[in-house]
Short mmCIF file of C-alpha atoms and ligand atoms in Angstrom, two decimals:
data_model
loop_
_atom_site.label_atom_id
_atom_site.label_comp_id
_atom_site.label_asym_id
_atom_site.label_seq_id
_atom_site.Cartn_x
_atom_site.Cartn_y
_atom_site.Cartn_z
CA MET B 708 137.73 72.21 150.80
CA ALA B 709 136.61 71.20 147.42
CA PHE B 710 133.27 72.47 146.29
CA GLU B 711 132.92 74.93 149.18
CA GLY B 712 131.51 77.86 147.30
CA LEU B 713 129.06 75.72 145.34
CA ALA B 714 127.96 73.81 148.44
CA ASP B 715 127.39 76.99 150.38
CA ARG B 716 125.37 78.55 147.86
CA LEU B 717 123.24 75.61 147.01
CA GLN B 718 122.69 74.88 150.61
CA GLY B 719 121.68 78.39 151.34
CA THR B 720 119.09 78.12 148.50
CA ILE B 721 117.80 74.85 149.91
CA GLN B 722 117.54 76.24 153.34
CA LYS B 723 115.04 78.87 152.00
CA ILE B 724 112.52 76.15 150.73
CA ARG B 725 113.28 73.32 152.87
CA GLY B 726 110.36 73.50 155.18
CA LYS B 727 107.91 75.08 152.85
CA GLY B 728 104.51 73.33 152.74
CA LYS B 729 103.62 74.82 149.37
CA ILE B 730 105.95 75.68 146.44
CA SER B 731 104.71 78.16 143.88
CA GLU B 732 106.17 78.51 140.40
CA ALA B 733 107.65 81.71 141.55
CA ASP B 734 109.51 79.91 144.42
CA VAL B 735 111.00 77.49 141.89
CA LYS B 736 111.95 80.34 139.47
CA GLU B 737 113.71 82.10 142.28
CA MET B 738 115.45 78.99 143.42
CA MET B 739 116.52 78.15 139.89
CA ARG B 740 118.08 81.60 139.50
CA GLU B 741 120.23 80.96 142.45
CA VAL B 742 121.07 77.36 141.46
CA ARG B 743 122.18 78.73 138.00
CA LEU B 744 124.41 81.32 139.59
CA ALA B 745 125.92 78.85 141.90
CA LEU B 746 126.75 76.46 139.13
CA LEU B 747 128.20 79.14 136.91
CA GLU B 748 130.35 80.43 139.73
CA ALA B 749 131.61 76.93 140.27
CA ASP B 750 132.83 77.08 136.70
CA VAL B 751 130.37 74.55 135.34
CA ASN B 752 130.03 74.77 131.49
CA PHE B 753 127.25 77.22 130.61
CA LYS B 754 125.49 74.86 128.30
CA VAL B 755 125.43 72.18 130.95
CA VAL B 756 124.01 74.68 133.43
CA LYS B 757 121.24 75.77 131.06
CA GLN B 758 120.15 72.11 130.48
CA PHE B 759 120.31 71.28 134.07
CA VAL B 760 118.29 74.24 135.15
CA LYS B 761 115.59 73.48 132.51
CA LYS B 762 115.34 69.89 133.60
CA VAL B 763 115.02 70.63 137.29
CA SER B 764 112.46 73.43 136.73
CA GLU B 765 110.30 71.23 134.59
CA ARG B 766 110.35 68.42 137.10
CA ALA B 767 110.04 70.64 140.14
CA VAL B 768 106.98 72.52 138.86
CA GLY B 769 105.01 69.70 137.47
CA GLN B 770 106.09 67.12 139.97
CA GLU B 771 104.29 64.07 141.17
CA VAL B 772 103.13 64.53 144.81
CA MET B 773 104.79 62.11 147.11
CA LYS B 774 103.01 61.75 150.47
CA SER B 775 106.22 61.16 152.39
CA LEU B 776 108.00 64.39 151.51
CA THR B 777 106.99 68.05 151.81
CA PRO B 778 107.04 70.11 148.60
CA GLY B 779 110.29 71.78 149.71
CA GLN B 780 111.89 68.39 150.22
CA GLN B 781 110.71 67.21 146.98
CA VAL B 782 112.35 70.02 145.12
CA ILE B 783 115.61 69.25 146.94
CA LYS B 784 115.25 65.69 145.86
CA VAL B 785 114.83 66.72 142.24
CA VAL B 786 117.89 68.78 142.43
CA GLN B 787 119.78 66.01 144.00
CA GLU B 788 118.54 63.45 141.41
CA GLU B 789 119.45 65.77 138.46
CA LEU B 790 122.89 66.50 139.85
CA THR B 791 123.51 62.69 140.03
CA ASN B 792 122.19 62.21 136.47
CA LEU B 793 124.54 65.08 135.40
CA MET B 794 127.47 63.22 136.71
CA GLY B 795 126.30 59.88 135.17
CA GLY B 796 125.76 56.48 136.77
CA GLU B 797 128.32 54.65 138.72
CA GLN B 798 131.08 53.45 136.43
CA SER B 799 134.00 52.46 138.44
CA GLN B 800 134.47 49.00 137.04
CA ILE B 801 137.47 48.40 134.82
CA ALA B 802 137.42 46.42 131.58
CA VAL B 803 138.72 42.82 131.57
CA ALA B 804 140.12 41.62 128.34
CA LYS B 805 138.90 38.29 127.08
CA ARG B 806 142.47 37.20 126.62
CA PRO B 807 144.96 38.69 129.15
CA PRO B 808 146.57 40.96 129.68
CA THR B 809 144.13 43.83 129.86
CA VAL B 810 145.88 46.85 128.58
CA ILE B 811 145.12 50.32 130.13
CA MET B 812 146.66 53.40 128.59
CA MET B 813 146.97 56.46 130.82
CA VAL B 814 146.88 59.74 128.89
CA GLY B 815 146.68 63.47 129.74
CA LEU B 816 148.50 66.78 130.08
CA GLN B 817 151.77 67.24 131.95
CA GLY B 818 151.21 67.40 135.62
CA ALA B 819 147.69 66.19 135.58
CA GLY B 820 148.72 63.16 137.70
CA LYS B 821 149.08 60.35 135.13
CA THR B 822 152.22 58.78 136.72
CA THR B 823 150.75 59.00 140.23
CA THR B 824 147.55 57.65 139.13
CA THR B 825 149.21 54.71 137.26
CA GLY B 826 150.59 53.68 140.55
CA LYS B 827 147.41 54.22 142.49
CA LEU B 828 145.44 52.23 139.90
CA ALA B 829 148.03 49.36 140.03
CA ASN B 830 147.76 49.41 143.74
CA LEU B 831 143.96 49.17 143.65
CA LEU B 832 143.99 46.47 141.15
CA ARG B 833 146.20 44.36 143.20
CA LYS B 834 144.63 45.07 146.53
CA LYS B 835 140.91 45.05 145.66
CA HIS B 836 140.94 42.72 142.72
CA ASN B 837 143.96 40.63 143.55
CA ARG B 838 145.51 41.38 140.12
CA LYS B 839 149.06 41.30 139.04
CA PRO B 840 149.77 44.47 137.15
CA LEU B 841 152.84 45.53 135.13
CA LEU B 842 153.63 49.20 135.03
CA VAL B 843 155.03 50.63 131.90
CA ALA B 844 157.35 53.67 131.74
CA ALA B 845 156.60 55.18 128.30
CA ASP B 846 157.20 58.81 129.08
CA ILE B 847 160.71 59.23 127.69
CA TYR B 848 160.63 63.03 127.43
CA ARG B 849 160.15 64.36 130.78
CA PRO B 850 163.47 64.32 132.83
CA ALA B 851 163.18 61.62 135.62
CA ALA B 852 159.83 60.42 134.48
CA ILE B 853 161.04 56.89 134.31
CA LYS B 854 162.70 57.11 137.68
CA GLN B 855 159.47 58.53 139.14
CA LEU B 856 157.55 55.37 138.00
CA GLU B 857 160.35 53.14 139.17
CA THR B 858 160.21 54.73 142.56
CA ILE B 859 156.51 54.13 142.76
CA GLY B 860 156.90 50.54 141.55
CA LYS B 861 159.55 49.83 144.34
CA GLN B 862 157.26 51.47 147.02
CA LEU B 863 154.38 49.27 145.95
CA SER B 864 156.67 46.23 145.19
CA LEU B 865 155.31 46.07 141.72
CA PRO B 866 157.34 45.47 138.55
CA VAL B 867 158.10 48.37 136.23
CA PHE B 868 158.86 47.78 132.64
CA SER B 869 161.29 50.28 131.10
CA LEU B 870 163.66 50.43 128.10
CA GLY B 871 165.24 53.59 128.98
CA ASP B 872 164.66 56.88 127.13
CA GLN B 873 166.31 55.97 123.78
CA VAL B 874 163.53 53.55 122.64
CA SER B 875 160.24 55.03 121.15
CA PRO B 876 157.21 54.90 123.44
CA VAL B 877 155.49 53.02 120.75
CA GLU B 878 158.07 50.26 120.90
CA ILE B 879 158.13 50.20 124.59
CA ALA B 880 154.34 49.78 124.85
CA LYS B 881 154.45 46.96 122.28
CA ARG B 882 157.29 45.15 124.03
CA ALA B 883 155.69 45.65 127.39
CA VAL B 884 152.42 43.85 126.26
CA GLU B 885 154.48 40.98 124.93
CA LYS B 886 156.44 40.66 128.13
CA ALA B 887 153.24 40.83 130.11
CA LYS B 888 151.89 37.83 128.11
CA GLU B 889 155.14 35.87 128.83
CA GLU B 890 155.09 36.66 132.56
CA HIS B 891 151.36 36.19 132.94
CA HIS B 892 150.57 39.77 134.11
CA ASP B 893 146.85 40.24 133.88
CA TYR B 894 147.10 44.03 133.64
CA VAL B 895 149.34 46.39 131.76
CA LEU B 896 149.32 50.04 132.80
CA ILE B 897 151.00 52.30 130.25
CA ASP B 898 152.03 55.60 131.74
CA THR B 899 152.50 57.98 128.64
CA ALA B 900 154.06 61.38 128.33
CA GLY B 901 152.14 64.61 128.51
CA ARG B 902 152.64 68.11 127.22
CA LEU B 903 151.64 71.46 128.71
CA HIS B 904 149.16 71.83 125.92
CA ILE B 905 147.46 69.48 123.62
CA ASP B 906 149.61 69.32 120.32
CA GLU B 907 149.81 67.20 117.16
CA ASN B 908 152.97 65.41 117.98
CA LEU B 909 151.70 64.12 121.28
CA MET B 910 148.38 63.07 119.81
CA GLY B 911 150.19 61.35 116.84
CA GLU B 912 152.42 59.38 119.23
CA LEU B 913 149.42 58.38 121.51
CA LYS B 914 147.42 57.20 118.46
CA GLU B 915 150.31 55.04 117.39
CA ILE B 916 150.63 53.45 120.91
CA LYS B 917 146.94 52.93 120.81
CA GLU B 918 147.03 51.14 117.38
CA LEU B 919 149.98 48.94 118.41
CA SER B 920 149.11 48.03 121.93
CA ASN B 921 145.37 47.78 121.41
CA PRO B 922 144.29 49.11 124.81
CA ASP B 923 141.10 47.90 126.53
CA GLU B 924 140.81 51.15 128.35
CA ILE B 925 142.15 54.62 127.68
CA PHE B 926 141.91 56.59 130.80
CA LEU B 927 142.32 60.38 130.56
CA VAL B 928 143.73 61.87 133.68
CA VAL B 929 142.65 65.51 134.36
CA ASP B 930 143.31 67.90 137.13
CA ALA B 931 140.06 69.01 138.82
CA MET B 932 141.64 72.17 139.74
CA THR B 933 141.75 73.35 136.25
CA GLY B 934 137.91 73.65 135.93
CA GLN B 935 136.76 74.48 132.50
CA ASP B 936 140.13 73.66 130.95
CA ALA B 937 139.82 70.15 132.21
CA VAL B 938 136.58 69.76 130.39
CA ASN B 939 138.09 71.26 127.16
CA VAL B 940 141.11 68.93 127.37
CA ALA B 941 138.78 65.99 127.92
CA GLN B 942 136.80 66.95 124.83
CA SER B 943 139.93 67.23 122.68
CA PHE B 944 141.37 63.89 123.89
CA ASN B 945 138.09 62.22 123.36
CA GLU B 946 137.74 63.59 119.87
CA ASP B 947 141.20 62.62 118.75
CA LEU B 948 141.93 59.43 120.58
CA GLY B 949 138.63 58.13 121.90
CA ILE B 950 138.93 57.65 125.62
CA SER B 951 136.86 55.22 127.68
CA GLY B 952 136.87 57.06 131.02
CA VAL B 953 138.12 59.92 133.09
CA VAL B 954 140.15 60.00 136.29
CA LEU B 955 139.71 63.31 137.96
CA THR B 956 142.70 64.00 140.26
CA LYS B 957 143.31 66.64 143.05
CA LEU B 958 139.74 66.53 144.20
CA ASP B 959 141.33 66.86 147.64
CA GLY B 960 142.25 70.39 146.77
CA ASP B 961 140.32 73.61 146.59
CA THR B 962 138.47 72.88 143.36
CA ARG B 963 135.24 74.69 142.65
CA GLY B 964 133.76 71.69 141.15
CA GLY B 965 133.09 72.68 137.52
CA ALA B 966 135.04 69.76 136.03
CA ALA B 967 133.32 67.10 138.04
CA LEU B 968 129.92 68.52 137.03
CA SER B 969 130.51 69.07 133.39
CA ILE B 970 132.82 66.41 132.04
CA ARG B 971 130.19 63.58 131.70
CA SER B 972 127.81 65.76 129.85
CA VAL B 973 130.22 67.53 127.48
CA THR B 974 132.16 64.33 126.64
CA GLU B 975 129.71 61.59 127.37
CA LYS B 976 132.40 59.75 128.98
CA PRO B 977 132.13 58.74 132.65
CA ILE B 978 134.39 59.90 135.48
CA LYS B 979 135.56 56.52 136.80
CA PHE B 980 137.92 57.41 139.64
CA VAL B 981 138.92 60.46 141.67
CA GLY B 982 142.28 61.21 143.13
CA MET B 983 142.02 62.44 146.65
CA GLY B 984 145.67 62.97 147.56
CA GLU B 985 149.27 62.14 146.76
CA LYS B 986 149.54 58.82 148.53
CA MET B 987 149.17 55.52 146.68
CA ASP B 988 145.89 54.60 148.26
CA ALA B 989 144.24 58.00 147.64
CA LEU B 990 142.21 56.77 144.65
CA GLU B 991 138.45 56.22 145.02
CA ALA B 992 135.71 55.01 142.87
CA PHE B 993 133.54 58.00 141.71
CA HIS B 994 129.98 57.81 143.10
CA PRO B 995 127.79 60.55 141.43
CA GLU B 996 125.01 60.16 143.93
CA ARG B 997 127.28 60.53 147.02
CA MET B 998 129.00 63.52 145.30
CA ALA B 999 125.59 65.09 144.67
CA SER B 1000 124.63 64.69 148.23
CA ARG B 1001 128.02 66.02 149.46
CA ILE B 1002 127.63 69.10 147.31
CA LEU B 1003 124.24 69.65 148.62
CA GLY B 1004 125.61 69.11 152.23
CA MET B 1005 122.95 66.62 153.10
CA GLY B 1006 124.80 63.53 153.91
CA ASP B 1007 122.32 61.00 152.79
CA VAL B 1008 119.52 63.16 154.20
CA LEU B 1009 117.12 62.14 151.51
CA SER B 1010 117.21 58.57 152.18
CA LEU B 1011 117.14 59.44 155.91
CA ILE B 1012 113.93 61.40 155.39
CA GLU B 1013 112.44 58.47 153.52
CA LYS B 1014 113.34 56.02 156.21
CA ALA B 1015 112.29 58.42 158.97
CA GLN B 1016 108.90 58.93 157.34
CA ALA B 1017 108.38 55.25 156.89
CA ASN B 1018 109.12 54.45 160.62
CA VAL B 1019 108.43 57.38 162.78
CA ASP B 1020 105.33 59.32 162.83
CA GLU B 1021 105.68 62.92 162.07
CA GLU B 1022 104.21 64.46 165.25
CA LYS B 1023 106.65 62.39 167.32
CA ALA B 1024 109.57 63.52 165.27
CA LYS B 1025 108.64 67.12 165.58
CA GLU B 1026 108.20 66.73 169.35
CA LEU B 1027 111.57 65.06 169.41
CA GLU B 1028 113.32 67.74 167.44
CA GLN B 1029 111.89 70.35 169.93
CA LYS B 1030 113.17 68.49 172.76
CA MET B 1031 116.62 68.10 171.26
CA ARG B 1032 116.73 71.76 170.48
CA THR B 1033 115.72 72.89 173.91
CA MET B 1034 118.01 70.22 175.60
CA SER B 1035 115.16 68.70 177.58
CA PHE B 1036 115.96 65.42 175.96
CA THR B 1037 115.94 62.70 178.68
CA PHE B 1038 116.71 59.12 178.99
CA ASP B 1039 113.00 58.27 178.63
CA ASP B 1040 113.04 60.02 175.19
CA PHE B 1041 116.20 58.12 174.46
CA LEU B 1042 114.49 54.92 175.25
CA GLU B 1043 111.46 55.63 173.24
CA GLN B 1044 113.67 56.68 170.40
CA LEU B 1045 115.56 53.58 170.58
CA GLY B 1046 112.42 51.56 169.95
CA GLN B 1047 111.63 53.51 166.81
CA VAL B 1048 115.10 53.74 165.54
CA LYS B 1049 115.71 50.03 165.93
CA GLN B 1050 113.35 49.41 163.00
CA MET B 1051 115.24 51.83 160.89
CA GLY B 1052 118.56 50.07 160.56
CA PRO B 1053 122.06 50.18 162.29
CA LEU B 1054 122.40 53.11 164.57
CA ASP B 1055 125.83 54.38 163.73
CA GLU B 1056 124.78 54.37 160.08
CA LEU B 1057 121.90 56.54 160.84
CA LEU B 1058 124.02 58.85 162.82
CA LYS B 1059 126.36 59.28 159.85
CA MET B 1060 123.47 60.09 157.52
CA MET B 1061 122.47 63.18 159.48
CA PRO B 1062 122.99 66.35 157.79
CA GLY B 1063 126.29 67.87 159.02
CA ALA B 1064 127.47 64.71 160.52
CA ASN B 1065 130.49 64.60 158.46
CA LYS B 1066 131.50 67.78 160.12
CA MET B 1067 130.90 66.49 163.58
CA LYS B 1068 134.11 65.73 165.44
CA GLY B 1069 133.89 62.63 167.60
CA LEU B 1070 130.87 61.16 165.91
CA ASP B 1071 132.91 58.30 164.89
CA LYS B 1072 133.65 57.58 168.39
CA ILE B 1073 130.03 57.23 169.35
CA GLN B 1074 129.42 53.57 168.70
CA VAL B 1075 126.11 51.97 169.05
CA ASP B 1076 126.17 48.26 168.55
CA ASP B 1077 122.66 47.03 167.72
CA LYS B 1078 123.28 43.91 169.71
CA GLN B 1079 123.86 46.08 172.86
CA ILE B 1080 120.59 47.83 172.45
CA SER B 1081 118.81 45.41 174.74
CA HIS B 1082 121.38 46.06 177.39
CA VAL B 1083 120.97 49.72 176.98
CA GLU B 1084 117.22 49.37 177.30
CA ALA B 1085 117.61 47.31 180.46
CA ILE B 1086 120.02 49.91 181.97
CA ILE B 1087 117.58 52.70 181.30
CA GLN B 1088 114.66 50.81 182.67
CA SER B 1089 116.69 50.29 185.85
CA MET B 1090 116.95 53.99 186.50
CA THR B 1091 114.55 55.92 188.74
CA LYS B 1092 112.25 58.53 187.18
CA ASP B 1093 114.41 61.27 188.54
CA GLU B 1094 117.68 59.75 187.33
CA LYS B 1095 116.33 59.44 183.75
CA ILE B 1096 115.72 63.22 183.76
CA HIS B 1097 118.89 64.11 185.72
CA PRO B 1098 121.56 61.58 184.84
CA GLU B 1099 124.23 63.85 186.46
CA THR B 1100 122.91 62.71 189.77
CA ILE B 1101 123.85 59.06 189.03
CA ASN B 1102 126.85 58.62 191.36
CA ALA B 1103 129.01 55.52 191.82
CA SER B 1104 126.68 53.74 194.22
CA ARG B 1105 123.74 54.42 191.95
CA ARG B 1106 125.72 53.09 189.07
CA LYS B 1107 126.30 49.98 190.94
CA ARG B 1108 122.62 49.53 191.78
CA ILE B 1109 121.67 50.19 188.10
CA ALA B 1110 124.21 47.59 186.84
CA LYS B 1111 122.91 44.99 189.16
CA GLY B 1112 119.23 45.81 188.52
CA SER B 1113 119.72 45.51 184.72
CA GLY B 1114 121.96 42.53 184.73
CA THR B 1115 124.81 44.44 183.12
CA SER B 1116 128.20 45.81 184.25
CA ILE B 1117 129.22 49.03 185.73
CA GLN B 1118 131.35 49.51 182.77
CA GLU B 1119 128.41 49.33 180.56
CA VAL B 1120 126.40 51.83 182.64
CA ASN B 1121 129.36 54.14 182.58
CA ARG B 1122 129.62 53.89 178.88
CA LEU B 1123 126.02 54.62 178.29
CA LEU B 1124 126.13 57.65 180.63
CA LYS B 1125 129.14 58.84 178.71
CA GLN B 1126 127.55 58.30 175.35
CA PHE B 1127 124.38 60.13 176.42
CA GLU B 1128 126.57 63.06 177.61
CA ASP B 1129 128.30 63.06 174.34
CA MET B 1130 125.20 62.92 172.41
CA LYS B 1131 123.82 65.89 174.30
CA LYS B 1132 126.90 67.75 173.70
CA MET B 1133 126.65 66.96 169.98
CA MET B 1134 123.15 68.23 169.84
CA LYS B 1135 124.11 71.33 171.66
CA GLN B 1136 126.96 71.90 169.14
CA MET B 1137 124.59 71.37 166.20
CA SER B 1138 121.74 73.53 167.41
CA GLY B 1139 124.33 76.18 168.40
CA MET B 1140 125.87 76.16 164.88
CA GLN B 1141 122.26 76.42 163.48
CA GLY B 1142 121.55 79.35 165.79
CA LYS B 1143 124.51 81.29 164.77
CA GLY B 1144 123.83 80.48 161.12
CA LYS B 1145 127.37 79.14 160.71
CA LYS B 1146 126.41 76.16 158.78
CA LYS B 1147 123.49 76.80 156.46
CA GLY B 1148 121.20 73.88 155.61
CA MET B 1149 121.70 72.08 158.87
CA LYS B 1150 118.62 71.16 160.84
CA PHE B 1151 118.25 68.57 163.55
CA PRO B 1152 117.29 65.84 163.53
CA PHE B 1153 116.13 65.30 160.09
CA MET B 1154 113.54 67.50 158.77
N1 LIG R 1566 146.76 66.52 146.11
C1 LIG R 1566 146.92 65.75 145.03
N2 LIG R 1566 148.05 65.68 144.33
C2 LIG R 1566 148.18 64.83 143.26
C3 LIG R 1566 147.02 63.93 142.92
N3 LIG R 1566 147.45 63.30 141.88
C4 LIG R 1566 148.55 63.63 141.58
N4 LIG R 1566 149.09 64.57 142.29
C5 LIG R 1566 150.36 65.43 142.30
O1 LIG R 1566 150.49 66.10 141.12
C6 LIG R 1566 151.77 66.15 140.66
C7 LIG R 1566 151.94 65.69 139.28
O2 LIG R 1566 151.70 64.30 139.20
P1 LIG R 1566 152.27 63.35 138.07
O3 LIG R 1566 151.81 61.95 138.39
O4 LIG R 1566 153.76 63.52 138.05
O5 LIG R 1566 151.63 63.91 136.76
P2 LIG R 1566 151.88 63.61 135.28
O6 LIG R 1566 152.83 64.59 134.69
O7 LIG R 1566 150.54 63.60 134.59
O8 LIG R 1566 152.48 62.15 135.29
C8 LIG R 1566 152.54 65.33 141.66
O9 LIG R 1566 153.15 66.20 142.56
C9 LIG R 1566 151.54 64.40 142.42
O10 LIG R 1566 151.89 64.13 143.66
C10 LIG R 1566 145.87 64.10 143.74
O11 LIG R 1566 144.85 63.35 143.58
N5 LIG R 1566 145.82 64.89 144.74
MG1 LIG R 1567 154.25 61.52 134.38
#
């Protein structure tokens, strides 16, 4: 899994200070030492690391006191915010030329994923934005490069412009833009050639294409697996050619994360998209905030903490956590929790925000429709005191009685009982993991 080492280390560090009621300067120092090591190990540029640690330390020591979070949580929030800043704001929009077509030039080293990303991007433009892109085969050097793009075009049922491998890429690009105008394509995606290393010939050719086809965007495609090298490549391309954004590919692989974390601050150009696989739909907008949360293994734990603090009083939450941990959670607790949680937002969204929730198998199957909550409440209210504590005693005839009493159906009663059972299983799994220390940084429910 991508970012595993970094995530593990940072989460371990966080775990140490999470519950702390007071944070001393020494605590922050100690934490920053570990954060620094974690980032360096993840192949993040050392200058970037230095700046990052400085910023977080300053903010963490002299931070404004927020009533809703403990000092430990506040430091975590600072780390999360600064990680987000490091990767820049969200930038996934694509330029639109005043007069169509919008021309996008794809550049990068050989094997970075240019041709694949050209196809993915065209697919995205058509599917999400209802555009009509023209793909342009301007890599005449790599054997079968044209064929590769044509195959992708066929697969997506999108037109590919090619003049074979005897016409110069500069000419191909120029004629492609003309053709796009004639045929009213609103986007032109130029797939260019790469080399194994940056060289002058390549840059010269790319510059010429740039001059003659006047692109609205130049997307540099880099392979996330190459870490620091990806950052160096980005810097060179940006200096020589002036790029408008970066597409980071192979983030589905085992990358340590250095490229994702350094590119923005080294080149000052945003990561716009990330490649998450070889398939044509495996291109995603890059969300720095989500990425930061993912690296810290917190789901959206911070916003969850905020929501929780606003709606549930702390004592109650602690009590509940205790109950969940000791498995003495009953339908009565469930009912009470429902009342509080109802004010916090859609239930399945809340479930997904729980730390570690992304690792929980079957969570997606637990569906709680807010409209059904009143039914659920009615069902629980129709249970006897004893049934609420020992739901395993609710046999067929009791289910029938409960359904009748609550004005619902047996199916609904069955479903709720099943969900409750699943939920308890999930809690057991989570607290089990925590007990064994298998997944650091996970605590249930949200503190
Ligand atoms: N796993 C994974 N593989 C990718 C991704 N993007 C591209 N590839 C693969 O990387 C290899 C090189 O891609 P290609 O588009 O030919 O690179 P180019 O030389 O820059 O045009 C191909 O085998 C692609 O399937 C990605 O996001 N994830
Ligand atoms: Mg290619």
